[in-house]
CSV table of C-alpha atoms and ligand atoms in Angstrom, one decimal:
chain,number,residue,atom,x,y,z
A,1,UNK,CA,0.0,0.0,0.0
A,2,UNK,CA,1.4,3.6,-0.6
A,3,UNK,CA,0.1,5.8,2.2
A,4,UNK,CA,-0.5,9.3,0.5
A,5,UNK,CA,-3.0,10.7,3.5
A,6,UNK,CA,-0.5,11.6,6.4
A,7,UNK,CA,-2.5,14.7,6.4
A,8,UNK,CA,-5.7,12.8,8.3
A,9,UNK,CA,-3.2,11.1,10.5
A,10,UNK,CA,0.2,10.2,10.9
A,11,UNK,CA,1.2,6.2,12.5
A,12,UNK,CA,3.7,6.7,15.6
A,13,UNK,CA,7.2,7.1,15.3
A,14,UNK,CA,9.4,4.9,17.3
A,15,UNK,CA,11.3,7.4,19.0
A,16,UNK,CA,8.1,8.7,19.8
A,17,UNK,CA,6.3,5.7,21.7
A,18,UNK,CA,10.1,5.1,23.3
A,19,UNK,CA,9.6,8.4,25.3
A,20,UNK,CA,6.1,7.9,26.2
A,21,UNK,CA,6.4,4.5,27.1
A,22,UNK,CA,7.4,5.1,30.7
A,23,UNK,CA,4.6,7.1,31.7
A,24,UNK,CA,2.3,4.5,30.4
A,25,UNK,CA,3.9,1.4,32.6
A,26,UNK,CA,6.1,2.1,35.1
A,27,UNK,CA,5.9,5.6,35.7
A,28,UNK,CA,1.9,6.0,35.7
A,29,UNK,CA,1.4,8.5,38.6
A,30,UNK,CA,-0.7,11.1,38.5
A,31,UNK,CA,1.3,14.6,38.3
A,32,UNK,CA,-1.1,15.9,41.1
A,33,UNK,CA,-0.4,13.3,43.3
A,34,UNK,CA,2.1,14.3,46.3
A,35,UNK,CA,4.4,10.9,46.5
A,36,UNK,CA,7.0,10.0,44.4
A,37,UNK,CA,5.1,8.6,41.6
A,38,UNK,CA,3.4,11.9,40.9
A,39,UNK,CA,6.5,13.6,41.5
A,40,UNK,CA,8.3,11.8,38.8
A,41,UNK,CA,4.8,12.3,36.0
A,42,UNK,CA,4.9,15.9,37.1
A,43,UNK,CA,8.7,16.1,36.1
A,44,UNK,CA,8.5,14.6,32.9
A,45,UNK,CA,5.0,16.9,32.2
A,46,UNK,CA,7.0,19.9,33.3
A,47,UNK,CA,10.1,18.7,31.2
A,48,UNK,CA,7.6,18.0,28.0
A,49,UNK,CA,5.8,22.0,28.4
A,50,UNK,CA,9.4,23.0,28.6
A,51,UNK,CA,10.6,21.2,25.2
A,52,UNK,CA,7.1,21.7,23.7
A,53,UNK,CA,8.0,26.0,24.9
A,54,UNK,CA,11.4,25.6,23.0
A,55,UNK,CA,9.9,24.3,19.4
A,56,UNK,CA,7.4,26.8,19.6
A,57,UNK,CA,9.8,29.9,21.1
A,58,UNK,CA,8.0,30.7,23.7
A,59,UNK,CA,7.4,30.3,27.8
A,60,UNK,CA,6.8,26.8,29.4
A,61,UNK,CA,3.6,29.0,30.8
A,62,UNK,CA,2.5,29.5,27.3
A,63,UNK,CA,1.9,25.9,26.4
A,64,UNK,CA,-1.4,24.4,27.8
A,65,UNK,CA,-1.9,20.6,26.5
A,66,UNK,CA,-5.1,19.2,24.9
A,67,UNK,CA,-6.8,16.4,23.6
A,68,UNK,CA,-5.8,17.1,20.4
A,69,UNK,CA,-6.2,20.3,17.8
A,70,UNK,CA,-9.7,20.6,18.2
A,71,UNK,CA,-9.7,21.6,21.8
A,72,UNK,CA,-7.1,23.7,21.0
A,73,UNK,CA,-9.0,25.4,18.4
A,74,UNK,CA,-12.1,26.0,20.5
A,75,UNK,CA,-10.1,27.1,23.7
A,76,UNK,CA,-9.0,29.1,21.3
A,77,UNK,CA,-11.8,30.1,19.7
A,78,UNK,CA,-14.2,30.4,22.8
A,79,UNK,CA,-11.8,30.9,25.2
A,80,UNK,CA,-10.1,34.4,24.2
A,81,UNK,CA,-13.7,35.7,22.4
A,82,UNK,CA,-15.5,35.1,26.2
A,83,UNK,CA,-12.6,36.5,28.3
A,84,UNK,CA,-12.9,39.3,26.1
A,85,UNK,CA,-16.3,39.9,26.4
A,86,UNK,CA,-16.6,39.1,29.6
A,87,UNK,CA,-13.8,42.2,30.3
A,88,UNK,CA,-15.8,44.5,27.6
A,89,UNK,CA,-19.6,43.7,26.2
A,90,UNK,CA,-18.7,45.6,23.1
A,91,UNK,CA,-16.5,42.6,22.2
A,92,UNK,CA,-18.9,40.9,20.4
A,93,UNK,CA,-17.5,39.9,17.1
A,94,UNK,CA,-15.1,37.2,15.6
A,95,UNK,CA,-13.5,37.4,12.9
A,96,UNK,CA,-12.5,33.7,10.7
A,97,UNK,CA,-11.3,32.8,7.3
A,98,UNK,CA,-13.5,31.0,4.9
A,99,UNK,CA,-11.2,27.9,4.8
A,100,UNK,CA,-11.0,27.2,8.6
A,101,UNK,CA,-11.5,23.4,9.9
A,102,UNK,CA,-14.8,23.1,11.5
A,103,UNK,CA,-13.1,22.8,15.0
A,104,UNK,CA,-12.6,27.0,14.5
A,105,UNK,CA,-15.8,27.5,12.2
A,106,UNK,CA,-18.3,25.5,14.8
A,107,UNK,CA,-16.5,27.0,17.8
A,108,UNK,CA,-17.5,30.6,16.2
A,109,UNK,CA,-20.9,29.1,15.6
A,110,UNK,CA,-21.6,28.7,18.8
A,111,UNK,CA,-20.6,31.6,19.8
A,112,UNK,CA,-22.9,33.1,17.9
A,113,UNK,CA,-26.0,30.9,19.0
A,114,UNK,CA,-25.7,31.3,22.4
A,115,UNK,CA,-23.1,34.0,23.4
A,116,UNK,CA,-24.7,37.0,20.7
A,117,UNK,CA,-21.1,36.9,18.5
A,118,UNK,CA,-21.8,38.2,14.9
A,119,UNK,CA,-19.6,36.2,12.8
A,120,UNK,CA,-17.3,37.4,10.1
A,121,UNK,CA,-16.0,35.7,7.5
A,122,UNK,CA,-13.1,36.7,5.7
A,123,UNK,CA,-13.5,35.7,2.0
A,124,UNK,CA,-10.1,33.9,0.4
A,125,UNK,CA,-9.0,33.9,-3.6
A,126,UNK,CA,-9.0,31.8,-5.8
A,127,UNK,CA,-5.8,30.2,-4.8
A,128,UNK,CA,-7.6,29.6,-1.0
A,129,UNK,CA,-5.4,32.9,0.2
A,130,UNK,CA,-6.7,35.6,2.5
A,131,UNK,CA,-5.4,39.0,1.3
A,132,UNK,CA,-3.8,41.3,4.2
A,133,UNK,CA,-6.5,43.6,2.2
A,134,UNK,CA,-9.3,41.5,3.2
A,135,UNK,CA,-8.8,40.7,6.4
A,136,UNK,CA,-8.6,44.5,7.2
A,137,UNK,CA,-11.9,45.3,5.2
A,138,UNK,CA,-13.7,43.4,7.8
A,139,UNK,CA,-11.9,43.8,11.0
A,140,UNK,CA,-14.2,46.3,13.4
A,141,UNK,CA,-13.8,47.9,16.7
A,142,UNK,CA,-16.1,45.5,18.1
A,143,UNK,CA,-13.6,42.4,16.7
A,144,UNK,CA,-12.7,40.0,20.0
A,145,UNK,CA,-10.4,37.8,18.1
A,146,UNK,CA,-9.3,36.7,14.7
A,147,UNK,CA,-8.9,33.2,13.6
A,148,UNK,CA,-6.9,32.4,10.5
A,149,UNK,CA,-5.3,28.9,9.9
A,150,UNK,CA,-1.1,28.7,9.3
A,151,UNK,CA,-1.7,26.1,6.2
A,152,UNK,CA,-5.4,24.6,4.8
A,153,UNK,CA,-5.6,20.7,5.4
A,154,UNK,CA,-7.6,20.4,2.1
A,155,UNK,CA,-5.4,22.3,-0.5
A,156,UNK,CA,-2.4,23.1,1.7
A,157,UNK,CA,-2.2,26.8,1.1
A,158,UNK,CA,0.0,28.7,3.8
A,159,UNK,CA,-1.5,31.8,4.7
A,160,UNK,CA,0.5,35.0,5.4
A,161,UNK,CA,0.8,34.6,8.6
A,162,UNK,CA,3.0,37.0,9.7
A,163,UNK,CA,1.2,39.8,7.7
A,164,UNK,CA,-2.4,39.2,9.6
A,165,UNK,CA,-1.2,38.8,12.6
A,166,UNK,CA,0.9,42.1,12.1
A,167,UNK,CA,-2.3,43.8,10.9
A,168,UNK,CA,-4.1,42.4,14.1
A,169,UNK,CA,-1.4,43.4,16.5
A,170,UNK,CA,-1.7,47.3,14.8
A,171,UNK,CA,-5.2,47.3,16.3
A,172,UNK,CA,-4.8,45.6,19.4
A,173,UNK,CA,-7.1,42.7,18.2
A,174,UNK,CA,-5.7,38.5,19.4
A,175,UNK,CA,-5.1,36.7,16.6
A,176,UNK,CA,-5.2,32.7,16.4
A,177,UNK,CA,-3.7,30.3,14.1
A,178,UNK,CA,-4.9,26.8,13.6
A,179,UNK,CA,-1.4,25.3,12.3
A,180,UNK,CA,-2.1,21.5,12.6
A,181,UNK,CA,-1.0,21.1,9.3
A,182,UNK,CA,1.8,23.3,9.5
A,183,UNK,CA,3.2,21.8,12.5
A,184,UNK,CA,5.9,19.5,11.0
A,185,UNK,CA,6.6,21.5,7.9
A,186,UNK,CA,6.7,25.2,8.6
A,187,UNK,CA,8.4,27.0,10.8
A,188,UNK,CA,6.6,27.2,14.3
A,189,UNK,CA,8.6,30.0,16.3
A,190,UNK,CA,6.0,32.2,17.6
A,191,UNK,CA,7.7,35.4,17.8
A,192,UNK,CA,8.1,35.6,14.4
A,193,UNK,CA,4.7,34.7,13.4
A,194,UNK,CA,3.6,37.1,15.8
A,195,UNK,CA,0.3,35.2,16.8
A,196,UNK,CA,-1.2,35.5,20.1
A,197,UNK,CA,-2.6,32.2,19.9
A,198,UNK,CA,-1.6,28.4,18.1
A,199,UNK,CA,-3.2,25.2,18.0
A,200,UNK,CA,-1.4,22.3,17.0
A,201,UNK,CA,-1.9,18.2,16.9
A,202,UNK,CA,-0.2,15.7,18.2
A,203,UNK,CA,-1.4,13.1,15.3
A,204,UNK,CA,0.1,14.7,12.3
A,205,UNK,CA,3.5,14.5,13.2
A,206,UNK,CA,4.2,11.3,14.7
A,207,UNK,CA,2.4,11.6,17.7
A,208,UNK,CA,-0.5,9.6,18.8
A,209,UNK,CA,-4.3,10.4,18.5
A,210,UNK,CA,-5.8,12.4,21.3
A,211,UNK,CA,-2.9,15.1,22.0
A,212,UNK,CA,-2.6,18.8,21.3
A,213,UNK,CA,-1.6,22.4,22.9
A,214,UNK,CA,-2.4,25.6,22.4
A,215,UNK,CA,-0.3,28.3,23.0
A,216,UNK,CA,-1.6,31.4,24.4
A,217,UNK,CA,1.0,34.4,24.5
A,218,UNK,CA,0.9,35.7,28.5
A,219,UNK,CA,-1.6,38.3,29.0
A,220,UNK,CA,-3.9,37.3,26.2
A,221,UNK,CA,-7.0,36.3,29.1
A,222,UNK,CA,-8.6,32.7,27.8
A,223,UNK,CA,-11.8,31.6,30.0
A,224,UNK,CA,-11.6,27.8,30.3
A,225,UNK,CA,-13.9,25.2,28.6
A,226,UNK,CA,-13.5,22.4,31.3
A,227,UNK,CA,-13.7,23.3,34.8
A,228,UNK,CA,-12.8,21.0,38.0
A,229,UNK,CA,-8.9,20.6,39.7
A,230,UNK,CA,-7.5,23.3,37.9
A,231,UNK,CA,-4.6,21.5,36.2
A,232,UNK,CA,-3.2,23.5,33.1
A,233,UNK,CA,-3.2,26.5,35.7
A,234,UNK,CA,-7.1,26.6,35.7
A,235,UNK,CA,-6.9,27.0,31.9
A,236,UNK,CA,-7.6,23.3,31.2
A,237,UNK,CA,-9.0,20.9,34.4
A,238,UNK,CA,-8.8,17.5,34.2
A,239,UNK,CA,-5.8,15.0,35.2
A,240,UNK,CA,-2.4,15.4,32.5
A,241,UNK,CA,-2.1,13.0,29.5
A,242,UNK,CA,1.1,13.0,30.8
A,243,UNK,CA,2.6,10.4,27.7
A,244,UNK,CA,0.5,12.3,25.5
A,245,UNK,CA,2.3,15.5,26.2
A,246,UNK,CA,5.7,13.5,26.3
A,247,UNK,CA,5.2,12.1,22.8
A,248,UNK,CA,3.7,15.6,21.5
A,249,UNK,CA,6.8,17.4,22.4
A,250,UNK,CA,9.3,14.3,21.1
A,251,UNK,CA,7.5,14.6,18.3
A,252,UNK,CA,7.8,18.3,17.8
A,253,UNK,CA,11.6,18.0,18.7
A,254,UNK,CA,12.3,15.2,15.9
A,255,UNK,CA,11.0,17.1,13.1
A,256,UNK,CA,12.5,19.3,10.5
A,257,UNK,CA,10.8,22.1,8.8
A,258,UNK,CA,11.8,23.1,5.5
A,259,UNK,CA,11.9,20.2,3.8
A,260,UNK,CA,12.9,20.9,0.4
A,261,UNK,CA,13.4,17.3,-1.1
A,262,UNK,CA,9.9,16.5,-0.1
A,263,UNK,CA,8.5,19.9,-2.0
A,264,UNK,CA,10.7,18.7,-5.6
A,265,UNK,CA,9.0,15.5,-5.0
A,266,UNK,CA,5.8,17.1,-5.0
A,267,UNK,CA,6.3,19.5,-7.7
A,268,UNK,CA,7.3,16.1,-9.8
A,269,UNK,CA,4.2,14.0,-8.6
A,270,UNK,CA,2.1,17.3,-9.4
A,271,UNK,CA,3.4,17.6,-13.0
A,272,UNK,CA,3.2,13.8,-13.3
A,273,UNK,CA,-0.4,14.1,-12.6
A,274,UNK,CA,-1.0,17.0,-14.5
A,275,UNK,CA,0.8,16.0,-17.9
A,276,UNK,CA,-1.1,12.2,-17.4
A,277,UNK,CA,-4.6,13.2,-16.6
A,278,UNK,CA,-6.3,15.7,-19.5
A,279,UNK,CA,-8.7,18.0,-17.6
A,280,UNK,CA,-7.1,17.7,-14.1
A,281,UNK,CA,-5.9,20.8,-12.3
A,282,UNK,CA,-4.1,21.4,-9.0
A,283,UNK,CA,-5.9,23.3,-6.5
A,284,UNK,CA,-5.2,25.7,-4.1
A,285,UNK,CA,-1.8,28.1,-4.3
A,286,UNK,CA,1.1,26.5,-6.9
A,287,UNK,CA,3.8,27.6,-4.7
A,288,UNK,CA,2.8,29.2,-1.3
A,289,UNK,CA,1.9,25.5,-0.2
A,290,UNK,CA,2.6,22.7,2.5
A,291,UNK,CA,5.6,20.4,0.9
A,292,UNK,CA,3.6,17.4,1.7
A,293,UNK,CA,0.1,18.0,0.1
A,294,UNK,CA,-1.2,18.1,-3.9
A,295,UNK,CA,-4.5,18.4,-4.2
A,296,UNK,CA,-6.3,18.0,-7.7
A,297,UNK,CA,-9.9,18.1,-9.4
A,298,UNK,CA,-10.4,15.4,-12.0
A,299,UNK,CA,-13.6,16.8,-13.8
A,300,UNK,CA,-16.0,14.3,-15.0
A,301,UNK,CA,-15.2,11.9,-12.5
A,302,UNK,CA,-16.3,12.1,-8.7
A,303,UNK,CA,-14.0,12.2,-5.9
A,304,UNK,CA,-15.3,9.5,-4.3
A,305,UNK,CA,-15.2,7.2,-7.7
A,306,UNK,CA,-11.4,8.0,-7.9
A,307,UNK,CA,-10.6,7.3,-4.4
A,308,UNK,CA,-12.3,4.0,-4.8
A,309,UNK,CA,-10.8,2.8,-7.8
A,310,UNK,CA,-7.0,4.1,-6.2
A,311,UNK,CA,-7.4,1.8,-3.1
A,312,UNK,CA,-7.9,-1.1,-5.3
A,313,UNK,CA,-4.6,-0.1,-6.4
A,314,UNK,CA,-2.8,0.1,-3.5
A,315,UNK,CA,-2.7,3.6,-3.2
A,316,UNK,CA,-4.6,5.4,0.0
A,317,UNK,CA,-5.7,8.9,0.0
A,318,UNK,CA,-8.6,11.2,0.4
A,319,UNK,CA,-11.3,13.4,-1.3
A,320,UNK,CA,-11.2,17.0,-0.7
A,321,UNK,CA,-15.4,16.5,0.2
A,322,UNK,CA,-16.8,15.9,3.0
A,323,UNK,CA,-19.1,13.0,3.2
A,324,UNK,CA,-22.6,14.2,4.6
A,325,UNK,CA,-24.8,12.0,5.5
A,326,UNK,CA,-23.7,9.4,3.3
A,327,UNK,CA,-23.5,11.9,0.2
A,328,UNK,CA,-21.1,13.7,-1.6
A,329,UNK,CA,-21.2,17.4,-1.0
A,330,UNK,CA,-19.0,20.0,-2.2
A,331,UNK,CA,-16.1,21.2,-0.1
A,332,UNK,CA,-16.9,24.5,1.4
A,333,UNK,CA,-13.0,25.1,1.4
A,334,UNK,CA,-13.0,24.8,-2.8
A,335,UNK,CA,-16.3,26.5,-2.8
A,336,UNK,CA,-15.3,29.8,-1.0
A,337,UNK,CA,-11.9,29.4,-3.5
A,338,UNK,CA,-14.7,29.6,-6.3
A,339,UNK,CA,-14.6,26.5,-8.0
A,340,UNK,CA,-18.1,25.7,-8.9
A,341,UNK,CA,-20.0,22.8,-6.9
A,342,UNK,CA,-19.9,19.8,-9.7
A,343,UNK,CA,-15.9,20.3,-10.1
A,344,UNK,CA,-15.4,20.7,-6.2
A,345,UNK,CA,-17.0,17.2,-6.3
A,346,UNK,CA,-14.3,15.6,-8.2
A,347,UNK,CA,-11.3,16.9,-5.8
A,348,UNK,CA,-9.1,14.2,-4.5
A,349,UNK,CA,-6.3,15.1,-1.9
A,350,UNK,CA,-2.8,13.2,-1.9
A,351,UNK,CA,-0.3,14.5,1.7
A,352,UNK,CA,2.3,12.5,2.5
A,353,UNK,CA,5.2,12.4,5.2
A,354,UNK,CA,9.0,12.9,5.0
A,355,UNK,CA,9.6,9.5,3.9
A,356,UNK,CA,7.8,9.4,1.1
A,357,UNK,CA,9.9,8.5,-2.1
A,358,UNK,CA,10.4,9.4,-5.8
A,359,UNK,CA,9.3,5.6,-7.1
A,360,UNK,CA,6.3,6.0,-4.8
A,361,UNK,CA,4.7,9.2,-5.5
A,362,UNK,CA,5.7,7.6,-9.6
A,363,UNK,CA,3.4,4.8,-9.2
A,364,UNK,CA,0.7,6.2,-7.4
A,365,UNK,CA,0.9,9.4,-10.6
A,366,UNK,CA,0.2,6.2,-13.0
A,367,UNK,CA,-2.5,4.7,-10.2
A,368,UNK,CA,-4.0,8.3,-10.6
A,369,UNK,CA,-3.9,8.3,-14.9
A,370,UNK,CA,-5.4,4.8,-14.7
A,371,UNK,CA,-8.2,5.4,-11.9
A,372,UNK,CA,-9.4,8.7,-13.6
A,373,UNK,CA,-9.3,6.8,-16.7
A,374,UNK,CA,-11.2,4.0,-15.9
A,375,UNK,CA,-13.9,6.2,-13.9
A,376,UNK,CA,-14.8,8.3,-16.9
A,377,UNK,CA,-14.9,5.1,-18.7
A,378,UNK,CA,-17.7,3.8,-16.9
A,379,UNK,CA,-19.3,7.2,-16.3
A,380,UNK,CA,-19.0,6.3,-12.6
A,381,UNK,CA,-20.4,9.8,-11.0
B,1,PLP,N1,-7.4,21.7,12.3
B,1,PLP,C1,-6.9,21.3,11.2
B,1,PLP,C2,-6.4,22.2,10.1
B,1,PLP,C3,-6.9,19.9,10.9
B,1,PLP,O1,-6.5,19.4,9.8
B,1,PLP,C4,-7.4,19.0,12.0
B,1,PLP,C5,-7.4,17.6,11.8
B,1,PLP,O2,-7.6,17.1,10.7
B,1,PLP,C6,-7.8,19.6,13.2
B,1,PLP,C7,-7.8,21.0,13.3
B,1,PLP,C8,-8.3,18.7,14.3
B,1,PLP,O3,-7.2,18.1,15.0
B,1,PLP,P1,-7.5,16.8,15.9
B,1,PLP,O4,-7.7,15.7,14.9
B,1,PLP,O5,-6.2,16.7,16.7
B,1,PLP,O6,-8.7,17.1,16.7
């Protein structure tokens, strides 16, 4: 099988479940517990904030672990838009892109239903990119936060990160980044970015399901979405996945941003694809993208179809469509990019991790030719 969907989930890296391992046997206390036990899981939690701090340039204090990215996006989320109106009711706006994951879309949702937010959605181009320009056309006084992701987990285009959360910073509005996807391949030192806020997963970079953090810069105020013992310091209760945050951060330290050979590899699979399959193009941005993502519409197909046909030849991925309710419907990531709802329907999504290899991402291009092929063939919709 060639594995081309490490952007749904990564499997764990030895080095990984080595580090973790004692805090799953051996080690098991509970870091709240007074005797030794809990001594020694407070040290390695304390020691895991600390690295997890280091990758992310910023204070052990700053890091607050998670279940996984879509806590972090709705402590995020919820968290900085109540304590803000909470400190000021004419707070009452939030500001997100119109390519977020639903774990910082819903979260503004809900906000809206039952805490009076008016939501505001920052449109994107064509190539899934919000404009510095855009993003100041609908930022108002009223704005409690701004929520913009690093890198999209359907197409892969990066966001200007650095630019919006400039703009942001100007008029004293938090910003948040949901950089699951970057986590791994871009560079996650938040004092560049400049973000006040930043989610990020332990499951897409060698890390087991079920793991996160958000960082929160210090004196950005964040009420807290699970209250009881206070652990997190009151910002997250409930007792430490203490190997969870051990493996997040050894997975954070192990990898390498920048990856060039894995973007040529890309840009040779995406040619590949596009020279081999008439009528397919690439979505989202040709070159401000994640290294480890292509993402294609194969018109006169259906996503689905293709993905179908690909397994039975050995090659794993994913459509760029949510399945609702058991039918296809359009993307709202490649809707809001304007491509119209019958093409969005076709869009298939191929990420892979650092290991990934020339003869692989070879084959799977002539899986791709002969899948699309044999789709339209049969008129299979
Ligand atoms: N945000 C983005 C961009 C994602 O791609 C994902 C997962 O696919 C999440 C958030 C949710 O992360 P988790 O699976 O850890 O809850």
């Amino acid at each position: 099988m060639i594995f081309l969907d490490a952007a749904a989930t990564t499997p764990v890296r030895r080095e990984v479940l080595e580090a973790m391992w004692p805090y799953l046997t051996g080690d098991f206390g509970n870091p709240s517990s007074h005797h030794s036990l809990g001594e020694s899981a407070a040290t390695a939690l304390a020691g895991a904030r600390t690295a997890t701090a280091k990758s992310l340039n910023c204070r052990p204090a700053e890091v607050t672990f998670t279940s996984g990215g879509t806590e972090a996006d709705n402590l995020a989320v919820k968290g900085i838009a109540l304590a803000r109106q909470a400190a000021d009711q004419a707070l009452n706006r939030v500001v997100i892109s119109a390519v977020e994951h639903p774990a910082v879309e819903e979260s503004a949702r809900y906000l809206e239903r039952f805490h009076g937010f008016a939501v505001d959605t920052v449109p994107v181009d064509g190539y899934g990119q919000v404009t510095p320009a855009a993003l100041a056309a609908v930022l108002r006084r009223e704005t409690a936060l701004v929520s913009v992701m690093y890198a999209n987990n359907e197409v892969g285009t990066v966001q200007p990160i650095r630019e919006l959360a400039a703009l942001c910073r100007e008029k004293g509005i938090p910003f948040h980044t949901d950089a699951v996807q970057a986590a791994g391949w871009l560079p996650l030192d938040t004092k560049i970015l400049g973000v006040d806020a930043m989610s990020i997963s332990g499951h897409k970079l060698g890390a087991p399901k079920g793991n996160g953090a958000l960082f929160v810069r210090s004196r950005t105020r964040v009420e807290p979405l699970l209250h009881g013992g206070g652990q997190e310091r009151g910002r997250r209760s409930g007792t430490e996945n203490v190997a969870g945050a051990v493996a997040l951060a050894t997975a954070l330290a192990l990898v390498r941003p920048g990856q060039e050979h894995v973007e040529a590899l890309r840009d040779d699979f995406i040619r590949e694809v596009l020279a081999g399959v008439p009528g397919a193009h690439l979505t989202g941005h040709p070159a401000e993208r994640l290294p480890s993502v292509a993402s294609f519409c194969f018109p006169g197909t259906s996503g689905e179809s293709v993905l179908l046909e690909l397994e039975r030849q050995g090659v794993v991925c994913s459509s760029g469509s949510a399945c609702a309710a058991g039918s296809d419907a359009a993307s709202p990531v490649l809707l809001a990019m304007g491509i119209p709802s019958d093409v969005a329907q076709t869009a298939v999504r191929f990420s892979f991790d650092a290991s990934v290899t020339a003869a692989e991402l070879h084959e799977a291009a002539a899986a791709v030719r002969h899948a699309v092929d044999s789709v339209q063939t049969l008129g299979i919709r």
